[in-house]
Amino acid sequence: MAITLDFSGKVVVVIGGTSGINRGIAELFATHGAKVAVASRKQEKVDDTVTALRQLGADAMGFVADVRELEVLEAGLQTVHDRFGDFDVVVSGAAGNFPALANDLSGNAFKSVIDIDLRGTFHVMKTVYPLLRKPGASVINISAPQAFIPMKAQAHVCAAKAGVDMITRTLALEWGATGVRVNSVVPGPIDGTEGMARLAPDEKIRSMVARSVPLGRLGTPADVGNACLFLASELGSFVSGTILPVDGGWSQNSCGNMSEYLGNAAARTPGS
Ligand code: NAP
Ligand code: COA
C-alpha cells in the first residue's frame, strides 16, 4: 500500500476553524491539497480565514454558525455538501473557556461552556453524519487535558471536555460499522492562542508552563495539525476511539502547576 499525505480532492470541514489551533489545522489541510470549509460565529473571522485558505491554493468556503444552534449548523453544512460533496474529514473544535472557581460560576456560566463544547460537539456529530463519506471518513474532536486532568477553576471545562471524549468513544462504536473513524486530539499548551491567553496571561506564566512540559516547550498549531493529518490519512486507517494527547507529555506531568496557578489566580480575581 502506498502511503500518502496528499489530500487532493478530499473535503475537510473544520468547525470553529477561524482562529488559533483549529485555523492552523484548516491551513495545514489546505497546504496538503484539500478543499476546506470553516465555520464559526463571526462573519469577519470566517471571511479572513477563507481568504487565507485560498491564498494557500485551496478551494475554500465558509459559513457563519453558532454550534449551539442545530438548525443553523445544518443549513450551513448543507451548503458545503452541495458544493464540495461528501465530507472526508471533519474537525470539531469550537470551544469556550474562562477560569473561574466553581463557587463563582453562575448556572448560566457553567451552561455556556457545556452548551458550546459538549452540546455543540453533539450537534456537529449529529449534523455531519449523513454528509460523511462512508466508508472512509475521519472525524476528529478537539478535546483538552481538562477532560482527564482535574484543574481548579475549570470545573465547567473539565466536565464539558470529558463529555466530548466520551462522545468520541461512543461514536467510534456506533459508526465503526459504516467505516467512519472517530478520535479526539488533546492539544497541550499551544503558543499564541486564545486558550493560552486566557489561562496563562503573561510571559512569566507562559515560561512556567513551558518548563512543566516534559519536551520543554509550548506547542504550535502545526503540532496539533500534524496529528490530525495522521489520523485523517491512510496512516491512521485502523485508529478509532482513541484520545490522543499532542502535548509534549504535559498531561503525564499532571499539567505541572496549572491547577494551583489557576486556582490562586481565580481566588484573587473572582468573576474576572
Ligand atoms: P480560539 O482561537 O478561541 O478558537 C475557537 C474557535 O471556535 C474560533 O474559531 C471561534 O470563532 C470558534 N467558536 C467559539 N465559540 C463558538 C460557537 N459557539 N460556535 C461556533 N464557533 C465557535 O481558541 P484556541 O485556543 O485555538 O482553542 C481551539 C481548540 O483547542 C478548543 O477546542 C480548545 O478547547 C482546544 N484547546 C486549546 C488549547 C490551547 O492551548 N489553546 C489547549 C487545549 C485544548 P468565533 O469567535 O468566530 O466563533
Ligand atoms: N467568570 C465567571 N463567569 C463568567 C466569566 C468569567 N470569567 N465570563 C463569562 N462568564 C459568565 C457570564 O457572566 C454569563 O453568566 P450570567 O448570565 O450568569 O452573567 C455566562 O458566563 C455566559 O456569558 P456570555 O458572555 O453571555 O456568553 P457567550 O455565549 O457570549 O460567550 C464564553 C461564551 C463566555 C465562553 C466566551 O468567553 C466565548 O465566546 N469564548 C470563545 C473563545 C474562547 O473561549 N476561546 C478559548 C478556547 S479554549
Tab-separated table of C-alpha atoms and ligand atoms in Angstrom:
chain	number	residue	atom	x	y	z
A	1	MET	CA	0.000	0.000	0.000
A	2	ALA	CA	1.380	3.387	-0.980
A	3	ILE	CA	1.009	5.765	1.921
A	4	THR	CA	0.437	9.412	1.182
A	5	LEU	CA	-0.398	12.622	2.995
A	6	ASP	CA	-1.814	14.131	-0.183
A	7	PHE	CA	-5.387	15.302	0.485
A	8	SER	CA	-6.052	16.429	-3.107
A	9	GLY	CA	-9.744	16.074	-3.891
A	10	LYS	CA	-10.612	15.428	-0.231
A	11	VAL	CA	-13.187	17.544	1.577
A	12	VAL	CA	-12.215	18.816	5.025
A	13	VAL	CA	-14.634	20.695	7.305
A	14	VAL	CA	-13.316	22.488	10.396
A	15	ILE	CA	-15.971	23.739	12.807
A	16	GLY	CA	-14.554	26.592	14.886
A	17	GLY	CA	-11.804	26.790	12.259
A	18	THR	CA	-11.353	30.559	12.105
A	19	SER	CA	-8.656	31.181	14.696
A	20	GLY	CA	-5.941	29.579	16.770
A	21	ILE	CA	-5.362	25.843	16.714
A	22	ASN	CA	-8.347	24.978	14.529
A	23	ARG	CA	-7.397	27.551	11.905
A	24	GLY	CA	-3.875	26.100	11.939
A	25	ILE	CA	-5.400	22.666	11.268
A	26	ALA	CA	-7.513	24.057	8.401
A	27	GLU	CA	-4.449	25.729	6.870
A	28	LEU	CA	-2.383	22.549	7.116
A	29	PHE	CA	-5.029	20.525	5.270
A	30	ALA	CA	-5.186	23.325	2.669
A	31	THR	CA	-1.427	23.112	2.053
A	32	HIS	CA	-1.854	19.349	1.610
A	33	GLY	CA	-4.319	19.817	-1.235
A	34	ALA	CA	-7.732	19.545	0.456
A	35	LYS	CA	-10.863	21.518	-0.249
A	36	VAL	CA	-11.545	23.196	3.091
A	37	ALA	CA	-14.669	24.658	4.713
A	38	VAL	CA	-14.654	26.523	8.017
A	39	ALA	CA	-17.398	27.827	10.299
A	40	SER	CA	-17.689	29.994	13.390
A	41	ARG	CA	-19.862	32.733	14.865
A	42	LYS	CA	-18.214	35.827	13.388
A	43	GLN	CA	-18.525	36.670	9.691
A	44	GLU	CA	-15.262	38.675	9.643
A	45	LYS	CA	-13.278	35.729	11.031
A	46	VAL	CA	-14.868	33.377	8.504
A	47	ASP	CA	-14.089	35.769	5.617
A	48	ASP	CA	-10.499	36.317	6.746
A	49	THR	CA	-9.873	32.575	7.053
A	50	VAL	CA	-11.419	31.709	3.689
A	51	THR	CA	-9.227	34.375	2.046
A	52	ALA	CA	-6.125	32.918	3.727
A	53	LEU	CA	-7.038	29.366	2.700
A	54	ARG	CA	-7.493	30.473	-0.917
A	55	GLN	CA	-4.114	32.207	-0.794
A	56	LEU	CA	-2.673	28.822	0.166
A	57	GLY	CA	-4.134	27.459	-3.080
A	58	ALA	CA	-7.170	25.682	-1.621
A	59	ASP	CA	-10.717	25.654	-2.886
A	60	ALA	CA	-12.264	27.102	0.280
A	61	MET	CA	-15.575	28.269	1.649
A	62	GLY	CA	-17.097	29.178	4.992
A	63	PHE	CA	-20.313	29.910	6.794
A	64	VAL	CA	-21.424	31.565	9.988
A	65	ALA	CA	-22.910	29.331	12.664
A	66	ASP	CA	-23.048	29.042	16.417
A	67	VAL	CA	-22.686	25.364	17.337
A	68	ARG	CA	-25.404	25.891	19.961
A	69	GLU	CA	-27.943	26.347	17.122
A	70	LEU	CA	-28.601	22.994	15.460
A	71	GLU	CA	-30.696	24.254	12.533
A	72	VAL	CA	-28.198	26.971	11.590
A	73	LEU	CA	-25.398	24.406	11.647
A	74	GLU	CA	-27.446	22.016	9.484
A	75	ALA	CA	-28.151	24.705	6.903
A	76	GLY	CA	-24.501	25.783	6.740
A	77	LEU	CA	-23.160	22.251	6.416
A	78	GLN	CA	-25.668	21.546	3.659
A	79	THR	CA	-24.231	24.449	1.627
A	80	VAL	CA	-20.776	22.856	1.974
A	81	HIS	CA	-22.112	19.453	0.921
A	82	ASP	CA	-23.957	20.982	-2.049
A	83	ARG	CA	-20.689	22.490	-3.306
A	84	PHE	CA	-17.979	20.017	-2.238
A	85	GLY	CA	-19.826	16.685	-1.805
A	86	ASP	CA	-19.302	14.068	0.905
A	87	PHE	CA	-17.004	15.035	3.774
A	88	ASP	CA	-13.765	13.051	4.133
A	89	VAL	CA	-12.587	14.787	7.304
A	90	VAL	CA	-14.476	16.711	9.973
A	91	VAL	CA	-12.654	18.517	12.762
A	92	SER	CA	-14.929	19.769	15.546
A	93	GLY	CA	-13.136	22.312	17.725
A	94	ALA	CA	-15.431	25.166	18.758
A	95	ALA	CA	-14.989	25.848	22.472
A	96	GLY	CA	-15.183	28.475	25.163
A	97	ASN	CA	-13.121	28.841	28.311
A	98	PHE	CA	-12.553	31.247	31.175
A	99	PRO	CA	-11.003	30.477	34.558
A	100	ALA	CA	-13.483	30.667	37.445
A	101	LEU	CA	-13.824	28.700	40.654
A	102	ALA	CA	-16.960	26.558	40.788
A	103	ASN	CA	-18.302	28.675	43.650
A	104	ASP	CA	-18.046	31.746	41.413
A	105	LEU	CA	-19.789	30.176	38.394
A	106	SER	CA	-23.425	31.094	37.837
A	107	GLY	CA	-25.667	28.392	36.457
A	108	ASN	CA	-25.583	30.187	33.142
A	109	ALA	CA	-21.775	30.445	33.143
A	110	PHE	CA	-21.467	26.662	33.612
A	111	LYS	CA	-24.156	26.122	30.978
A	112	SER	CA	-22.460	28.378	28.426
A	113	VAL	CA	-19.355	26.175	28.282
A	114	ILE	CA	-21.356	22.933	28.377
A	115	ASP	CA	-23.518	24.308	25.560
A	116	ILE	CA	-20.601	25.285	23.325
A	117	ASP	CA	-18.167	22.439	23.980
A	118	LEU	CA	-20.414	19.471	24.748
A	119	ARG	CA	-23.817	20.125	23.203
A	120	GLY	CA	-22.016	21.838	20.330
A	121	THR	CA	-19.945	18.710	19.689
A	122	PHE	CA	-23.099	16.588	19.740
A	123	HIS	CA	-24.761	18.983	17.286
A	124	VAL	CA	-21.771	18.809	14.935
A	125	MET	CA	-21.639	14.989	15.128
A	126	LYS	CA	-25.373	14.590	14.561
A	127	THR	CA	-25.403	17.025	11.664
A	128	VAL	CA	-22.338	15.807	9.786
A	129	TYR	CA	-23.107	12.077	9.965
A	130	PRO	CA	-25.463	11.927	6.935
A	131	LEU	CA	-22.955	14.009	4.950
A	132	LEU	CA	-19.855	11.883	5.647
A	133	ARG	CA	-18.150	9.660	3.076
A	134	LYS	CA	-18.916	6.078	4.065
A	135	PRO	CA	-16.722	4.160	4.314
A	136	GLY	CA	-13.607	6.236	4.872
A	137	ALA	CA	-14.435	9.439	6.756
A	138	SER	CA	-12.319	10.538	9.703
A	139	VAL	CA	-13.936	12.634	12.445
A	140	ILE	CA	-11.692	14.426	14.949
A	141	ASN	CA	-12.931	16.140	18.105
A	142	ILE	CA	-10.596	18.696	19.665
A	143	SER	CA	-10.531	17.997	23.373
A	144	ALA	CA	-8.299	19.307	26.200
A	145	PRO	CA	-6.236	17.870	29.067
A	146	GLN	CA	-9.005	19.054	31.416
A	147	ALA	CA	-11.018	16.052	30.120
A	148	PHE	CA	-8.922	13.750	32.299
A	149	ILE	CA	-6.742	16.033	34.494
A	150	PRO	CA	-8.815	17.894	37.096
A	151	MET	CA	-7.900	21.580	37.330
A	152	LYS	CA	-9.041	24.240	39.757
A	153	ALA	CA	-11.146	26.999	38.168
A	154	GLN	CA	-12.015	24.636	35.300
A	155	ALA	CA	-14.979	22.548	36.574
A	156	HIS	CA	-17.086	23.664	33.595
A	157	VAL	CA	-14.339	22.858	31.057
A	158	CYS	CA	-13.353	19.574	32.730
A	159	ALA	CA	-16.975	18.397	32.668
A	160	ALA	CA	-17.538	19.510	29.078
A	161	LYS	CA	-14.353	18.080	27.581
A	162	ALA	CA	-14.713	14.773	29.465
A	163	GLY	CA	-18.115	14.565	27.783
A	164	VAL	CA	-16.572	15.333	24.401
A	165	ASP	CA	-14.162	12.413	24.781
A	166	MET	CA	-16.993	10.071	25.724
A	167	ILE	CA	-18.894	11.173	22.619
A	168	THR	CA	-15.769	10.287	20.628
A	169	ARG	CA	-15.520	6.841	22.183
A	170	THR	CA	-19.232	6.080	21.864
A	171	LEU	CA	-19.443	7.153	18.237
A	172	ALA	CA	-16.369	5.072	17.404
A	173	LEU	CA	-18.557	2.138	18.484
A	174	GLU	CA	-21.753	3.278	16.772
A	175	TRP	CA	-20.216	4.455	13.489
A	176	GLY	CA	-17.435	1.902	13.081
A	177	ALA	CA	-19.593	-0.483	11.070
A	178	THR	CA	-20.063	2.180	8.382
A	179	GLY	CA	-16.309	2.687	8.075
A	180	VAL	CA	-16.238	6.030	9.876
A	181	ARG	CA	-13.432	6.576	12.398
A	182	VAL	CA	-13.843	8.960	15.347
A	183	ASN	CA	-10.950	10.191	17.511
A	184	SER	CA	-10.126	13.002	19.926
A	185	VAL	CA	-6.963	15.078	19.740
A	186	VAL	CA	-5.918	16.712	23.014
A	187	PRO	CA	-3.706	19.754	22.483
A	188	GLY	CA	-1.271	20.704	25.218
A	189	PRO	CA	-0.437	24.370	25.844
A	190	ILE	CA	-0.289	25.910	22.379
A	191	ASP	CA	1.619	29.161	21.983
A	192	GLY	CA	-0.069	32.308	20.693
A	193	THR	CA	-3.634	31.058	21.106
A	194	GLU	CA	-6.721	32.451	22.804
A	195	GLY	CA	-6.799	29.457	25.127
A	196	MET	CA	-3.280	30.208	26.362
A	197	ALA	CA	-4.032	33.936	26.664
A	198	ARG	CA	-6.973	33.141	28.949
A	199	LEU	CA	-5.213	30.574	31.155
A	200	ALA	CA	-1.611	31.845	31.067
A	201	PRO	CA	-1.952	35.583	30.511
A	202	ASP	CA	1.642	36.781	30.940
A	203	GLU	CA	5.184	35.831	29.995
A	204	LYS	CA	6.060	34.600	33.498
A	205	ILE	CA	3.205	32.088	33.478
A	206	ARG	CA	3.912	31.066	29.892
A	207	SER	CA	7.520	30.254	30.860
A	208	MET	CA	6.320	28.314	33.903
A	209	VAL	CA	4.004	26.288	31.694
A	210	ALA	CA	6.704	25.670	29.083
A	211	ARG	CA	9.087	24.417	31.784
A	212	SER	CA	6.429	21.968	33.011
A	213	VAL	CA	6.133	20.340	29.573
A	214	PRO	CA	8.466	17.322	29.504
A	215	LEU	CA	9.613	18.289	25.991
A	216	GLY	CA	10.445	21.745	27.378
A	217	ARG	CA	8.453	23.953	25.037
A	218	LEU	CA	4.976	25.165	24.208
A	219	GLY	CA	3.276	23.571	21.204
A	220	THR	CA	2.267	25.117	17.896
A	221	PRO	CA	-0.961	24.789	15.908
A	222	ALA	CA	1.059	22.787	13.359
A	223	ASP	CA	1.989	20.231	16.040
A	224	VAL	CA	-1.725	19.595	16.521
A	225	GLY	CA	-2.436	19.790	12.784
A	226	ASN	CA	0.195	17.139	12.033
A	227	ALA	CA	-1.591	14.716	14.370
A	228	CYS	CA	-4.849	15.461	12.542
A	229	LEU	CA	-3.174	14.802	9.174
A	230	PHE	CA	-2.009	11.446	10.513
A	231	LEU	CA	-5.437	10.480	11.867
A	232	ALA	CA	-7.175	11.535	8.652
A	233	SER	CA	-4.702	9.743	6.360
A	234	GLU	CA	-4.216	6.098	5.424
A	235	LEU	CA	-1.618	6.001	8.206
A	236	GLY	CA	-4.465	6.213	10.707
A	237	SER	CA	-6.773	3.754	8.972
A	238	PHE	CA	-7.037	1.369	11.966
A	239	VAL	CA	-7.181	4.097	14.623
A	240	SER	CA	-10.625	4.811	16.076
A	241	GLY	CA	-11.947	5.714	19.516
A	242	THR	CA	-8.576	6.951	20.699
A	243	ILE	CA	-7.902	10.019	22.829
A	244	LEU	CA	-4.570	11.303	21.519
A	245	PRO	CA	-2.659	13.858	23.598
A	246	VAL	CA	-0.453	16.113	21.470
A	247	ASP	CA	1.099	17.872	24.410
A	248	GLY	CA	4.809	17.172	24.686
A	249	GLY	CA	3.993	14.865	27.609
A	250	TRP	CA	2.361	17.675	29.633
A	251	SER	CA	-0.603	15.583	30.809
A	252	GLN	CA	1.788	12.849	32.036
A	253	ASN	CA	3.093	15.568	34.356
A	254	SER	CA	-0.486	16.387	35.506
A	255	CYS	CA	-0.067	19.669	33.576
A	256	GLY	CA	2.546	20.942	36.047
A	257	ASN	CA	1.329	23.666	38.409
A	258	MET	CA	-1.520	24.799	36.154
A	259	SER	CA	-4.238	23.771	38.603
A	260	GLU	CA	-2.671	25.570	41.553
A	261	TYR	CA	-1.891	28.640	39.468
A	262	LEU	CA	-5.439	28.863	38.075
A	263	GLY	CA	-6.998	28.262	41.483
A	264	ASN	CA	-4.934	31.007	43.138
A	265	ALA	CA	-5.433	33.467	40.283
A	266	ALA	CA	-9.204	32.899	40.212
A	267	ALA	CA	-9.425	33.297	44.008
A	268	ARG	CA	-7.647	36.680	43.735
A	269	THR	CA	-9.956	37.962	40.959
A	270	PRO	CA	-13.338	36.223	41.147
A	271	GLY	CA	-15.522	36.747	38.072
A	272	SER	CA	-12.724	38.336	36.000
B	1	NAP	P1	-9.843	30.057	19.716
B	1	NAP	O1	-8.838	30.736	18.841
B	1	NAP	O2	-10.736	30.901	20.548
B	1	NAP	O3	-10.711	29.103	18.761
B	1	NAP	C1	-12.057	28.825	18.992
B	1	NAP	C2	-12.756	28.783	17.648
B	1	NAP	O4	-14.098	28.368	17.833
B	1	NAP	C3	-12.807	30.134	16.950
B	1	NAP	O5	-12.767	29.931	15.560
B	1	NAP	C4	-14.179	30.679	17.364
B	1	NAP	O6	-14.606	31.635	16.389
B	1	NAP	C5	-14.988	29.392	17.374
B	1	NAP	N1	-16.129	29.387	18.287
B	1	NAP	C6	-16.169	29.731	19.606
B	1	NAP	N2	-17.403	29.579	20.083
B	1	NAP	C7	-18.159	29.127	19.051
B	1	NAP	C8	-19.522	28.780	18.918
B	1	NAP	N3	-20.371	28.888	19.949
B	1	NAP	N4	-19.971	28.337	17.713
B	1	NAP	C9	-19.127	28.239	16.656
B	1	NAP	N5	-17.824	28.559	16.719
B	1	NAP	C10	-17.360	28.998	17.911
B	1	NAP	O7	-9.184	29.012	20.703
B	1	NAP	P2	-7.909	28.014	20.725
B	1	NAP	O8	-7.170	28.345	21.960
B	1	NAP	O9	-7.202	27.965	19.438
B	1	NAP	O10	-8.654	26.614	21.005
B	1	NAP	C11	-9.092	25.785	19.939
B	1	NAP	C12	-9.489	24.419	20.472
B	1	NAP	O11	-8.367	23.800	21.099
B	1	NAP	C13	-10.597	24.436	21.517
B	1	NAP	O12	-11.426	23.293	21.344
B	1	NAP	C14	-9.850	24.334	22.829
B	1	NAP	O13	-10.636	23.791	23.870
B	1	NAP	C15	-8.718	23.401	22.429
B	1	NAP	N6	-7.511	23.509	23.284
B	1	NAP	C16	-6.757	24.643	23.238
B	1	NAP	C17	-5.572	24.712	23.977
B	1	NAP	C18	-4.659	25.913	23.872
B	1	NAP	O14	-3.528	25.879	24.383
B	1	NAP	N7	-5.071	26.981	23.227
B	1	NAP	C19	-5.198	23.638	24.794
B	1	NAP	C20	-6.037	22.506	24.855
B	1	NAP	C21	-7.187	22.453	24.078
B	1	NAP	P3	-15.780	32.727	16.662
B	1	NAP	O15	-15.311	33.578	17.791
B	1	NAP	O16	-15.934	33.441	15.346
B	1	NAP	O17	-16.997	31.940	16.986
B	2	COA	N1	-16.025	34.235	35.202
B	2	COA	C1	-17.267	33.864	35.602
B	2	COA	N2	-18.333	33.874	34.764
B	2	COA	C2	-18.138	34.272	33.504
B	2	COA	C3	-16.874	34.671	33.016
B	2	COA	C4	-15.783	34.634	33.936
B	2	COA	N3	-14.543	34.987	33.569
B	2	COA	N4	-17.001	35.002	31.692
B	2	COA	C5	-18.297	34.815	31.382
B	2	COA	N5	-18.979	34.396	32.456
B	2	COA	C6	-20.414	34.134	32.573
B	2	COA	C7	-21.252	35.353	32.229
B	2	COA	O1	-21.324	36.258	33.334
B	2	COA	C8	-22.586	34.693	31.903
B	2	COA	O2	-23.249	34.297	33.072
B	2	COA	P1	-24.517	35.181	33.684
B	2	COA	O3	-25.555	35.216	32.605
B	2	COA	O4	-24.936	34.438	34.908
B	2	COA	O5	-23.961	36.551	33.978
B	2	COA	C9	-22.180	33.401	31.223
B	2	COA	O6	-20.814	33.165	31.596
B	2	COA	C10	-22.266	33.492	29.723
B	2	COA	O7	-21.524	34.617	29.300
B	2	COA	P2	-21.777	35.299	27.874
B	2	COA	O8	-20.718	36.330	27.672
B	2	COA	O9	-23.203	35.711	27.737
B	2	COA	O10	-21.576	34.020	26.934
B	2	COA	P3	-21.308	33.923	25.411
B	2	COA	O11	-22.111	32.789	24.960
B	2	COA	O12	-21.451	35.238	24.707
B	2	COA	O13	-19.720	33.574	25.348
B	2	COA	C11	-17.927	32.486	26.540
B	2	COA	C12	-19.231	32.327	25.762
B	2	COA	C13	-18.247	33.093	27.889
B	2	COA	C14	-17.346	31.094	26.707
B	2	COA	C15	-16.926	33.433	25.807
B	2	COA	O14	-15.770	33.586	26.595
B	2	COA	C16	-16.553	32.963	24.411
B	2	COA	O15	-17.265	33.235	23.460
B	2	COA	N6	-15.404	32.248	24.235
B	2	COA	C17	-14.941	31.741	22.937
B	2	COA	C18	-13.452	31.881	22.756
B	2	COA	C19	-12.673	31.096	23.778
B	2	COA	O16	-13.051	30.944	24.929
B	2	COA	N7	-11.516	30.597	23.320
B	2	COA	C20	-10.681	29.719	24.091
B	2	COA	C21	-10.977	28.317	23.724
B	2	COA	S1	-10.094	27.221	24.797
